[in-house]
DNA sequence: TTAGTATATTCGCACATGCGAATATGAGCA
DNA sequence: TGCTCATATTCGCATGTGCGAATATACTAA
């Protein structure tokens, strides 16, 4: 069971391990139930891309979708995940400087200083 | 900044997105500062494998290593991560049944019923 | 029926990740 | 010096992930 719990946690973390999916969760957290179209416009995503990310979050049951007529409304399954994100923000802020350094060092992309 | 924060969260979640690394973090959370050898014996890991996972956690600054003579002692950088894991356990338990179903469905491996 | 809008799925490709095997580094000791 | 323990890094390979393009599905309206 210990092991199942760890696999569960790992799979949740993996579902959250992408900036776009974090943004989606934050949006749902802030606005409650929203249609996909709202997610698209708010985050500026490609339709297919968003749908793929939503599919990941759905598979992990982090969000649930409710079909209504033509559209699908998504919402967070459990607000506790909002708390998790908030803790992460707290963590980020209490190590602000190193965290920024870490991000800088981690991304090979960035502003390519030619 | 919003975006940096999301990338930061995502990279932390990614670091935690593996059962072995979860186990390591939990161990450090429970026992404080421990040498790598302790991690190996406690979790039954290959030495190289453990070192790779530790390297991921180090890169994300989730753990820090202190060299002392022959060995390296690791510890959690911030106990707030323990809180995050605890929240996840709470989340897991409050959706116990579906969570187990999800795990079952997610793993192609499992007990291979021939 | 046909057309249109909203969302999901599949495909192919580039890139990341996890693993064990082998090798490297580095400290302490003979 | 050379040897050994503790840990880290590199390599090759299999598998996973993220993306846009194309396609599919499902509902609505006419």
PDB file of C-alpha atoms (C1' of nucleotides) in Angstrom:
ATOM      1  CA  UNK A   1       0.000   0.000   0.000  1.00  0.00           C
ATOM      2  CA  UNK A   2       2.889   2.278   0.861  1.00  0.00           C
ATOM      3  CA  UNK A   3       3.995   1.594  -2.660  1.00  0.00           C
ATOM      4  CA  UNK A   4       0.613   2.225  -4.221  1.00  0.00           C
ATOM      5  CA  UNK A   5       0.412   5.519  -2.419  1.00  0.00           C
ATOM      6  CA  UNK A   6       3.768   6.529  -3.791  1.00  0.00           C
ATOM      7  CA  UNK A   7       2.812   5.573  -7.296  1.00  0.00           C
ATOM      8  CA  UNK A   8      -0.357   7.562  -6.874  1.00  0.00           C
ATOM      9  CA  UNK A   9       1.485  10.632  -5.683  1.00  0.00           C
ATOM     10  CA  UNK A  10       4.014  10.266  -8.465  1.00  0.00           C
ATOM     11  CA  UNK A  11       1.325  10.028 -11.103  1.00  0.00           C
ATOM     12  CA  UNK A  12      -0.400  13.132  -9.740  1.00  0.00           C
ATOM     13  CA  UNK A  13       2.832  15.050  -9.702  1.00  0.00           C
ATOM     14  CA  UNK A  14       3.546  13.962 -13.204  1.00  0.00           C
ATOM     15  CA  UNK A  15       0.146  15.223 -14.277  1.00  0.00           C
ATOM     16  CA  UNK A  16       1.067  18.589 -12.775  1.00  0.00           C
ATOM     17  CA  UNK A  17       4.580  18.566 -14.203  1.00  0.00           C
ATOM     18  CA  UNK A  18       3.920  20.942 -17.067  1.00  0.00           C
ATOM     19  CA  UNK A  19       3.481  24.703 -16.992  1.00  0.00           C
ATOM     20  CA  UNK A  20       0.425  24.567 -19.218  1.00  0.00           C
ATOM     21  CA  UNK A  21      -1.313  22.061 -16.983  1.00  0.00           C
ATOM     22  CA  UNK A  22      -0.452  24.125 -13.931  1.00  0.00           C
ATOM     23  CA  UNK A  23      -2.008  27.105 -15.646  1.00  0.00           C
ATOM     24  CA  UNK A  24      -5.143  25.121 -16.388  1.00  0.00           C
ATOM     25  CA  UNK A  25      -5.458  23.958 -12.806  1.00  0.00           C
ATOM     26  CA  UNK A  26      -4.932  27.484 -11.540  1.00  0.00           C
ATOM     27  CA  UNK A  27      -7.560  28.779 -13.905  1.00  0.00           C
ATOM     28  CA  UNK A  28     -10.093  26.202 -12.754  1.00  0.00           C
ATOM     29  CA  UNK A  29      -9.152  26.954  -9.204  1.00  0.00           C
ATOM     30  CA  UNK A  30      -9.839  30.646  -9.716  1.00  0.00           C
ATOM     31  CA  UNK A  31     -12.902  30.508 -11.940  1.00  0.00           C
ATOM     32  CA  UNK A  32     -14.606  27.281 -10.982  1.00  0.00           C
ATOM     33  CA  UNK A  33     -16.257  25.503 -13.877  1.00  0.00           C
ATOM     34  CA  UNK A  34     -15.265  26.788 -17.297  1.00  0.00           C
ATOM     35  CA  UNK A  35     -15.746  25.619 -20.881  1.00  0.00           C
ATOM     36  CA  UNK A  36     -12.745  24.591 -22.921  1.00  0.00           C
ATOM     37  CA  UNK A  37     -13.151  27.651 -25.103  1.00  0.00           C
ATOM     38  CA  UNK A  38     -12.455  29.799 -22.053  1.00  0.00           C
ATOM     39  CA  UNK A  39      -9.260  27.874 -21.368  1.00  0.00           C
ATOM     40  CA  UNK A  40      -8.162  28.331 -24.948  1.00  0.00           C
ATOM     41  CA  UNK A  41      -8.673  32.054 -25.008  1.00  0.00           C
ATOM     42  CA  UNK A  42      -7.394  32.653 -21.512  1.00  0.00           C
ATOM     43  CA  UNK A  43      -4.156  30.731 -21.936  1.00  0.00           C
ATOM     44  CA  UNK A  44      -3.693  31.216 -25.640  1.00  0.00           C
ATOM     45  CA  UNK A  45      -3.344  27.536 -26.468  1.00  0.00           C
ATOM     46  CA  UNK A  46      -3.753  25.526 -29.626  1.00  0.00           C
ATOM     47  CA  UNK A  47      -6.990  23.608 -29.456  1.00  0.00           C
ATOM     48  CA  UNK A  48      -5.417  20.184 -29.910  1.00  0.00           C
ATOM     49  CA  UNK A  49      -2.678  20.932 -27.450  1.00  0.00           C
ATOM     50  CA  UNK A  50      -5.106  22.016 -24.771  1.00  0.00           C
ATOM     51  CA  UNK A  51      -7.198  18.961 -25.364  1.00  0.00           C
ATOM     52  CA  UNK A  52      -4.169  16.741 -24.878  1.00  0.00           C
ATOM     53  CA  UNK A  53      -3.285  18.413 -21.620  1.00  0.00           C
ATOM     54  CA  UNK A  54      -6.874  18.166 -20.454  1.00  0.00           C
ATOM     55  CA  UNK A  55      -6.778  14.522 -21.322  1.00  0.00           C
ATOM     56  CA  UNK A  56      -3.805  14.023 -19.009  1.00  0.00           C
ATOM     57  CA  UNK A  57      -5.541  15.832 -16.178  1.00  0.00           C
ATOM     58  CA  UNK A  58      -8.694  13.829 -16.805  1.00  0.00           C
ATOM     59  CA  UNK A  59      -6.844  10.509 -16.783  1.00  0.00           C
ATOM     60  CA  UNK A  60      -5.424  11.389 -13.368  1.00  0.00           C
ATOM     61  CA  UNK A  61      -8.863  12.541 -12.301  1.00  0.00           C
ATOM     62  CA  UNK A  62      -7.518  15.902 -11.329  1.00  0.00           C
ATOM     63  CA  UNK A  63     -10.276  17.555 -13.329  1.00  0.00           C
ATOM     64  CA  UNK A  64     -13.689  16.399 -14.394  1.00  0.00           C
ATOM     65  CA  UNK A  65     -15.536  17.365 -17.525  1.00  0.00           C
ATOM     66  CA  UNK A  66     -19.261  17.902 -17.767  1.00  0.00           C
ATOM     67  CA  UNK A  67     -20.787  17.870 -21.182  1.00  0.00           C
ATOM     68  CA  UNK A  68     -23.485  20.385 -21.840  1.00  0.00           C
ATOM     69  CA  UNK A  69     -24.837  20.723 -25.312  1.00  0.00           C
ATOM     70  CA  UNK A  70     -22.083  21.640 -27.622  1.00  0.00           C
ATOM     71  CA  UNK A  71     -19.393  22.218 -25.069  1.00  0.00           C
ATOM     72  CA  UNK A  72     -17.535  20.634 -22.195  1.00  0.00           C
ATOM     73  CA  UNK A  73     -17.157  22.344 -18.857  1.00  0.00           C
ATOM     74  CA  UNK A  74     -14.164  21.435 -16.767  1.00  0.00           C
ATOM     75  CA  UNK A  75     -13.641  21.857 -13.069  1.00  0.00           C
ATOM     76  CA  UNK A  76     -11.184  20.811 -10.379  1.00  0.00           C
ATOM     77  CA  UNK A  77     -12.193  17.583  -8.709  1.00  0.00           C
ATOM     78  CA  UNK A  78     -10.863  18.602  -5.329  1.00  0.00           C
ATOM     79  CA  UNK A  79      -9.901  22.073  -4.117  1.00  0.00           C
ATOM     80  CA  UNK A  80      -7.148  20.513  -2.039  1.00  0.00           C
ATOM     81  CA  UNK A  81      -5.010  20.700  -5.154  1.00  0.00           C
ATOM     82  CA  UNK A  82      -5.346  24.439  -4.973  1.00  0.00           C
ATOM     83  CA  UNK A  83      -3.778  24.219  -1.550  1.00  0.00           C
ATOM     84  CA  UNK A  84      -0.935  22.199  -2.946  1.00  0.00           C
ATOM     85  CA  UNK A  85      -0.265  24.852  -5.554  1.00  0.00           C
ATOM     86  CA  UNK A  86      -0.403  27.528  -2.922  1.00  0.00           C
ATOM     87  CA  UNK A  87       2.137  25.706  -0.804  1.00  0.00           C
ATOM     88  CA  UNK A  88       4.359  25.515  -3.850  1.00  0.00           C
ATOM     89  CA  UNK A  89       4.072  29.250  -4.338  1.00  0.00           C
ATOM     90  CA  UNK A  90       5.022  29.752  -0.717  1.00  0.00           C
ATOM     91  CA  UNK A  91       7.979  27.449  -1.230  1.00  0.00           C
ATOM     92  CA  UNK A  92       8.978  29.339  -4.354  1.00  0.00           C
ATOM     93  CA  UNK A  93       8.838  32.664  -2.600  1.00  0.00           C
ATOM     94  CA  UNK A  94      10.775  31.620   0.437  1.00  0.00           C
ATOM     95  CA  UNK A  95      13.650  30.612  -1.826  1.00  0.00           C
ATOM     96  CA  UNK A  96      13.054  33.223  -4.455  1.00  0.00           C
ATOM     97  CA  UNK A  97      16.589  33.948  -5.427  1.00  0.00           C
ATOM     98  CA  UNK A  98      17.834  30.390  -5.724  1.00  0.00           C
ATOM     99  CA  UNK A  99      14.637  29.371  -7.430  1.00  0.00           C
ATOM    100  CA  UNK A 100      15.113  31.936 -10.162  1.00  0.00           C
ATOM    101  CA  UNK A 101      18.721  30.891 -10.559  1.00  0.00           C
ATOM    102  CA  UNK A 102      17.617  27.323 -10.849  1.00  0.00           C
ATOM    103  CA  UNK A 103      15.126  28.157 -13.569  1.00  0.00           C
ATOM    104  CA  UNK A 104      17.695  30.178 -15.423  1.00  0.00           C
ATOM    105  CA  UNK A 105      20.233  27.390 -15.304  1.00  0.00           C
ATOM    106  CA  UNK A 106      17.704  24.787 -16.237  1.00  0.00           C
ATOM    107  CA  UNK A 107      16.422  26.267 -19.447  1.00  0.00           C
ATOM    108  CA  UNK A 108      18.719  25.970 -22.399  1.00  0.00           C
ATOM    109  CA  UNK A 109      16.285  28.057 -24.393  1.00  0.00           C
ATOM    110  CA  UNK A 110      15.600  31.481 -22.941  1.00  0.00           C
ATOM    111  CA  UNK A 111      16.514  34.638 -24.799  1.00  0.00           C
ATOM    112  CA  UNK A 112      19.325  33.184 -26.889  1.00  0.00           C
ATOM    113  CA  UNK A 113      21.950  35.950 -26.575  1.00  0.00           C
ATOM    114  CA  UNK A 114      23.085  35.148 -30.128  1.00  0.00           C
TER     115      UNK A 114
ATOM    116  CA  UNK B   1       6.641  36.246 -13.416  1.00  0.00           C
ATOM    117  CA  UNK B   2       3.387  34.332 -13.406  1.00  0.00           C
ATOM    118  CA  UNK B   3       5.008  32.250 -16.059  1.00  0.00           C
ATOM    119  CA  UNK B   4       8.254  31.768 -14.154  1.00  0.00           C
ATOM    120  CA  UNK B   5       6.315  30.660 -11.139  1.00  0.00           C
ATOM    121  CA  UNK B   6       4.481  28.092 -13.213  1.00  0.00           C
ATOM    122  CA  UNK B   7       7.674  26.789 -14.717  1.00  0.00           C
ATOM    123  CA  UNK B   8       9.115  26.539 -11.254  1.00  0.00           C
ATOM    124  CA  UNK B   9       6.153  24.612  -9.924  1.00  0.00           C
ATOM    125  CA  UNK B  10       6.198  22.354 -12.955  1.00  0.00           C
ATOM    126  CA  UNK B  11       9.871  21.591 -12.531  1.00  0.00           C
ATOM    127  CA  UNK B  12       9.366  20.765  -8.846  1.00  0.00           C
ATOM    128  CA  UNK B  13       6.462  18.508  -9.643  1.00  0.00           C
ATOM    129  CA  UNK B  14       8.489  16.825 -12.295  1.00  0.00           C
ATOM    130  CA  UNK B  15      11.240  16.181  -9.793  1.00  0.00           C
ATOM    131  CA  UNK B  16       8.663  14.527  -7.575  1.00  0.00           C
ATOM    132  CA  UNK B  17       7.052  12.613 -10.426  1.00  0.00           C
ATOM    133  CA  UNK B  18       8.658   9.273  -9.692  1.00  0.00           C
ATOM    134  CA  UNK B  19       7.850   6.779  -6.954  1.00  0.00           C
ATOM    135  CA  UNK B  20      11.497   6.319  -6.055  1.00  0.00           C
ATOM    136  CA  UNK B  21      12.046  10.025  -5.596  1.00  0.00           C
ATOM    137  CA  UNK B  22       8.892  10.287  -3.530  1.00  0.00           C
ATOM    138  CA  UNK B  23      10.235   7.517  -1.351  1.00  0.00           C
ATOM    139  CA  UNK B  24      13.530   9.338  -0.959  1.00  0.00           C
ATOM    140  CA  UNK B  25      11.830  12.569   0.021  1.00  0.00           C
ATOM    141  CA  UNK B  26       9.631  10.744   2.502  1.00  0.00           C
ATOM    142  CA  UNK B  27      12.634   9.039   3.994  1.00  0.00           C
ATOM    143  CA  UNK B  28      14.461  12.327   4.428  1.00  0.00           C
ATOM    144  CA  UNK B  29      11.310  13.830   5.822  1.00  0.00           C
ATOM    145  CA  UNK B  30      11.076  11.092   8.418  1.00  0.00           C
ATOM    146  CA  UNK B  31      14.713  10.625   9.330  1.00  0.00           C
ATOM    147  CA  UNK B  32      16.273  14.008   8.749  1.00  0.00           C
ATOM    148  CA  UNK B  33      19.787  13.875   7.428  1.00  0.00           C
ATOM    149  CA  UNK B  34      20.882  10.471   6.168  1.00  0.00           C
ATOM    150  CA  UNK B  35      23.846   9.113   4.188  1.00  0.00           C
ATOM    151  CA  UNK B  36      23.285   7.658   0.746  1.00  0.00           C
ATOM    152  CA  UNK B  37      24.052   4.204   2.050  1.00  0.00           C
ATOM    153  CA  UNK B  38      21.002   4.459   4.293  1.00  0.00           C
ATOM    154  CA  UNK B  39      18.839   5.356   1.306  1.00  0.00           C
ATOM    155  CA  UNK B  40      20.172   2.399  -0.624  1.00  0.00           C
ATOM    156  CA  UNK B  41      19.501  -0.140   2.073  1.00  0.00           C
ATOM    157  CA  UNK B  42      16.189   1.341   3.146  1.00  0.00           C
ATOM    158  CA  UNK B  43      14.702   1.515  -0.330  1.00  0.00           C
ATOM    159  CA  UNK B  44      16.586  -1.365  -1.896  1.00  0.00           C
ATOM    160  CA  UNK B  45      17.921   0.616  -4.835  1.00  0.00           C
ATOM    161  CA  UNK B  46      20.794   0.111  -7.218  1.00  0.00           C
ATOM    162  CA  UNK B  47      23.572   2.505  -6.315  1.00  0.00           C
ATOM    163  CA  UNK B  48      23.726   4.182  -9.719  1.00  0.00           C
ATOM    164  CA  UNK B  49      19.993   4.467  -9.941  1.00  0.00           C
ATOM    165  CA  UNK B  50      19.721   6.118  -6.541  1.00  0.00           C
ATOM    166  CA  UNK B  51      22.481   8.502  -7.449  1.00  0.00           C
ATOM    167  CA  UNK B  52      20.640   9.510 -10.582  1.00  0.00           C
ATOM    168  CA  UNK B  53      17.454  10.182  -8.692  1.00  0.00           C
ATOM    169  CA  UNK B  54      19.357  12.139  -6.076  1.00  0.00           C
ATOM    170  CA  UNK B  55      20.893  14.148  -8.850  1.00  0.00           C
ATOM    171  CA  UNK B  56      17.434  15.123 -10.085  1.00  0.00           C
ATOM    172  CA  UNK B  57      16.373  16.162  -6.601  1.00  0.00           C
ATOM    173  CA  UNK B  58      19.601  18.089  -6.151  1.00  0.00           C
ATOM    174  CA  UNK B  59      19.223  19.929  -9.457  1.00  0.00           C
ATOM    175  CA  UNK B  60      15.768  21.083  -8.351  1.00  0.00           C
ATOM    176  CA  UNK B  61      17.220  21.948  -4.966  1.00  0.00           C
ATOM    177  CA  UNK B  62      14.682  19.811  -3.234  1.00  0.00           C
ATOM    178  CA  UNK B  63      17.436  18.145  -1.274  1.00  0.00           C
ATOM    179  CA  UNK B  64      20.908  19.237  -0.312  1.00  0.00           C
ATOM    180  CA  UNK B  65      23.945  17.063   0.158  1.00  0.00           C
ATOM    181  CA  UNK B  66      26.609  17.604   2.778  1.00  0.00           C
ATOM    182  CA  UNK B  67      29.894  15.863   2.235  1.00  0.00           C
ATOM    183  CA  UNK B  68      31.513  14.432   5.298  1.00  0.00           C
ATOM    184  CA  UNK B  69      34.602  12.343   4.872  1.00  0.00           C
ATOM    185  CA  UNK B  70      33.805   9.385   2.794  1.00  0.00           C
ATOM    186  CA  UNK B  71      30.095   9.834   2.518  1.00  0.00           C
ATOM    187  CA  UNK B  72      27.399  12.301   1.546  1.00  0.00           C
ATOM    188  CA  UNK B  73      24.504  13.138   3.823  1.00  0.00           C
ATOM    189  CA  UNK B  74      21.306  14.273   2.233  1.00  0.00           C
ATOM    190  CA  UNK B  75      18.465  16.213   3.757  1.00  0.00           C
ATOM    191  CA  UNK B  76      15.308  17.993   2.658  1.00  0.00           C
ATOM    192  CA  UNK B  77      15.914  21.646   1.942  1.00  0.00           C
ATOM    193  CA  UNK B  78      12.531  22.731   3.194  1.00  0.00           C
ATOM    194  CA  UNK B  79      10.071  20.802   5.339  1.00  0.00           C
ATOM    195  CA  UNK B  80       7.239  22.456   3.483  1.00  0.00           C
ATOM    196  CA  UNK B  81       7.605  19.695   0.925  1.00  0.00           C
ATOM    197  CA  UNK B  82       6.658  17.258   3.617  1.00  0.00           C
ATOM    198  CA  UNK B  83       3.428  19.188   3.941  1.00  0.00           C
ATOM    199  CA  UNK B  84       2.863  18.901   0.241  1.00  0.00           C
ATOM    200  CA  UNK B  85       3.256  15.135   0.406  1.00  0.00           C
ATOM    201  CA  UNK B  86       0.928  14.989   3.350  1.00  0.00           C
ATOM    202  CA  UNK B  87      -1.711  16.926   1.459  1.00  0.00           C
ATOM    203  CA  UNK B  88      -1.323  14.448  -1.363  1.00  0.00           C
ATOM    204  CA  UNK B  89      -1.882  11.578   1.016  1.00  0.00           C
ATOM    205  CA  UNK B  90      -5.011  13.296   2.267  1.00  0.00           C
ATOM    206  CA  UNK B  91      -6.161  13.735  -1.295  1.00  0.00           C
ATOM    207  CA  UNK B  92      -5.434  10.095  -2.030  1.00  0.00           C
ATOM    208  CA  UNK B  93      -7.391   8.892   0.954  1.00  0.00           C
ATOM    209  CA  UNK B  94     -10.408  11.045   0.344  1.00  0.00           C
ATOM    210  CA  UNK B  95     -10.741   9.493  -3.093  1.00  0.00           C
ATOM    211  CA  UNK B  96      -9.398   6.118  -2.140  1.00  0.00           C
ATOM    212  CA  UNK B  97     -11.547   3.948  -4.311  1.00  0.00           C
ATOM    213  CA  UNK B  98     -11.250   5.898  -7.539  1.00  0.00           C
ATOM    214  CA  UNK B  99      -7.568   6.438  -6.905  1.00  0.00           C
ATOM    215  CA  UNK B 100      -6.919   2.735  -6.726  1.00  0.00           C
ATOM    216  CA  UNK B 101      -8.971   2.150  -9.847  1.00  0.00           C
ATOM    217  CA  UNK B 102      -6.971   4.815 -11.583  1.00  0.00           C
ATOM    218  CA  UNK B 103      -3.696   3.183 -10.636  1.00  0.00           C
ATOM    219  CA  UNK B 104      -4.945  -0.187 -11.749  1.00  0.00           C
ATOM    220  CA  UNK B 105      -6.071   1.154 -15.089  1.00  0.00           C
ATOM    221  CA  UNK B 106      -2.918   3.135 -15.563  1.00  0.00           C
ATOM    222  CA  UNK B 107      -0.397   0.369 -15.184  1.00  0.00           C
ATOM    223  CA  UNK B 108      -0.103  -1.963 -18.093  1.00  0.00           C
ATOM    224  CA  UNK B 109       2.216  -4.076 -16.024  1.00  0.00           C
ATOM    225  CA  UNK B 110       0.744  -5.312 -12.735  1.00  0.00           C
ATOM    226  CA  UNK B 111       0.092  -8.974 -12.133  1.00  0.00           C
ATOM    227  CA  UNK B 112      -0.218  -9.983 -15.762  1.00  0.00           C
ATOM    228  CA  UNK B 113      -3.156 -12.432 -15.606  1.00  0.00           C
ATOM    229  CA  UNK B 114      -1.551 -14.396 -18.442  1.00  0.00           C
TER     230      UNK B 114
ATOM    231  C1'  DT C   1     -29.765  15.756 -44.989  1.00  0.00           C
ATOM    232  C1'  DT C   2     -25.771  19.265 -44.958  1.00  0.00           C
ATOM    233  C1'  DA C   3     -23.057  22.558 -42.685  1.00  0.00           C
ATOM    234  C1'  DG C   4     -20.870  24.471 -38.726  1.00  0.00           C
ATOM    235  C1'  DT C   5     -19.052  24.715 -34.126  1.00  0.00           C
ATOM    236  C1'  DA C   6     -16.707  22.515 -30.044  1.00  0.00           C
ATOM    237  C1'  DT C   7     -13.816  19.168 -28.511  1.00  0.00           C
ATOM    238  C1'  DA C   8     -11.138  14.800 -28.796  1.00  0.00           C
ATOM    239  C1'  DT C   9      -7.988  11.511 -30.958  1.00  0.00           C
ATOM    240  C1'  DT C  10      -4.309   9.881 -33.947  1.00  0.00           C
ATOM    241  C1'  DC C  11       0.138  10.384 -36.312  1.00  0.00           C
ATOM    242  C1'  DG C  12       4.976  11.366 -36.897  1.00  0.00           C
ATOM    243  C1'  DC C  13       8.736  13.409 -35.161  1.00  0.00           C
ATOM    244  C1'  DA C  14      12.040  15.469 -31.924  1.00  0.00           C
ATOM    245  C1'  DC C  15      13.425  15.308 -27.462  1.00  0.00           C
ATOM    246  C1'  DA C  16      13.376  13.830 -22.409  1.00  0.00           C
ATOM    247  C1'  DT C  17      13.540  10.121 -18.939  1.00  0.00           C
ATOM    248  C1'  DG C  18      14.763   5.714 -16.507  1.00  0.00           C
ATOM    249  C1'  DC C  19      17.471   1.866 -16.293  1.00  0.00           C
ATOM    250  C1'  DG C  20      21.682  -1.204 -15.685  1.00  0.00           C
ATOM    251  C1'  DA C  21      26.437  -1.650 -17.006  1.00  0.00           C
ATOM    252  C1'  DA C  22      30.613   0.356 -17.015  1.00  0.00           C
ATOM    253  C1'  DT C  23      33.551   3.883 -15.586  1.00  0.00           C
ATOM    254  C1'  DA C  24      35.117   7.958 -12.964  1.00  0.00           C
ATOM    255  C1'  DT C  25      36.028  10.741  -8.885  1.00  0.00           C
ATOM    256  C1'  DG C  26      37.433  11.388  -4.285  1.00  0.00           C
ATOM    257  C1'  DA C  27      38.375  10.392   0.553  1.00  0.00           C
ATOM    258  C1'  DG C  28      40.677   7.388   3.909  1.00  0.00           C
ATOM    259  C1'  DC C  29      43.867   3.849   4.960  1.00  0.00           C
ATOM    260  C1'  DA C  30      47.882   0.461   4.500  1.00  0.00           C
TER     261       DA C  30
ATOM    262  C1'  DT D   1      52.318   5.219  -3.541  1.00  0.00           C
ATOM    263  C1'  DG D   2      48.371   1.831  -4.236  1.00  0.00           C
ATOM    264  C1'  DC D   3      43.932  -0.108  -2.521  1.00  0.00           C
ATOM    265  C1'  DT D   4      39.218   0.161  -1.183  1.00  0.00           C
ATOM    266  C1'  DC D   5      34.934   2.146   0.074  1.00  0.00           C
ATOM    267  C1'  DA D   6      31.209   5.627  -1.061  1.00  0.00           C
ATOM    268  C1'  DT D   7      29.186   8.166  -4.441  1.00  0.00           C
ATOM    269  C1'  DA D   8      28.709  10.336  -9.077  1.00  0.00           C
ATOM    270  C1'  DT D   9      28.785  10.365 -14.079  1.00  0.00           C
ATOM    271  C1'  DT D  10      28.540   8.534 -18.733  1.00  0.00           C
ATOM    272  C1'  DC D  11      26.700   5.380 -22.262  1.00  0.00           C
ATOM    273  C1'  DG D  12      23.337   2.832 -24.954  1.00  0.00           C
ATOM    274  C1'  DC D  13      18.907   1.579 -25.315  1.00  0.00           C
ATOM    275  C1'  DA D  14      13.951   1.314 -24.652  1.00  0.00           C
ATOM    276  C1'  DT D  15      10.129   3.921 -23.495  1.00  0.00           C
ATOM    277  C1'  DG D  16       7.547   8.256 -22.508  1.00  0.00           C
ATOM    278  C1'  DT D  17       6.199  13.100 -23.557  1.00  0.00           C
ATOM    279  C1'  DG D  18       4.917  17.369 -26.105  1.00  0.00           C
ATOM    280  C1'  DC D  19       3.938  19.414 -30.242  1.00  0.00           C
ATOM    281  C1'  DG D  20       1.375  20.745 -34.619  1.00  0.00           C
ATOM    282  C1'  DA D  21      -1.072  18.791 -38.482  1.00  0.00           C
ATOM    283  C1'  DA D  22      -4.621  16.163 -39.809  1.00  0.00           C
ATOM    284  C1'  DT D  23      -8.650  13.730 -38.776  1.00  0.00           C
ATOM    285  C1'  DA D  24     -12.556  12.102 -36.014  1.00  0.00           C
ATOM    286  C1'  DT D  25     -16.625  12.591 -33.072  1.00  0.00           C
ATOM    287  C1'  DA D  26     -20.625  14.854 -31.196  1.00  0.00           C
ATOM    288  C1'  DC D  27     -23.911  18.228 -30.865  1.00  0.00           C
ATOM    289  C1'  DT D  28     -26.757  22.095 -33.049  1.00  0.00           C
ATOM    290  C1'  DA D  29     -29.011  24.515 -36.507  1.00  0.00           C
ATOM    291  C1'  DA D  30     -31.008  25.094 -40.962  1.00  0.00           C
TER     292       DA D  30
END
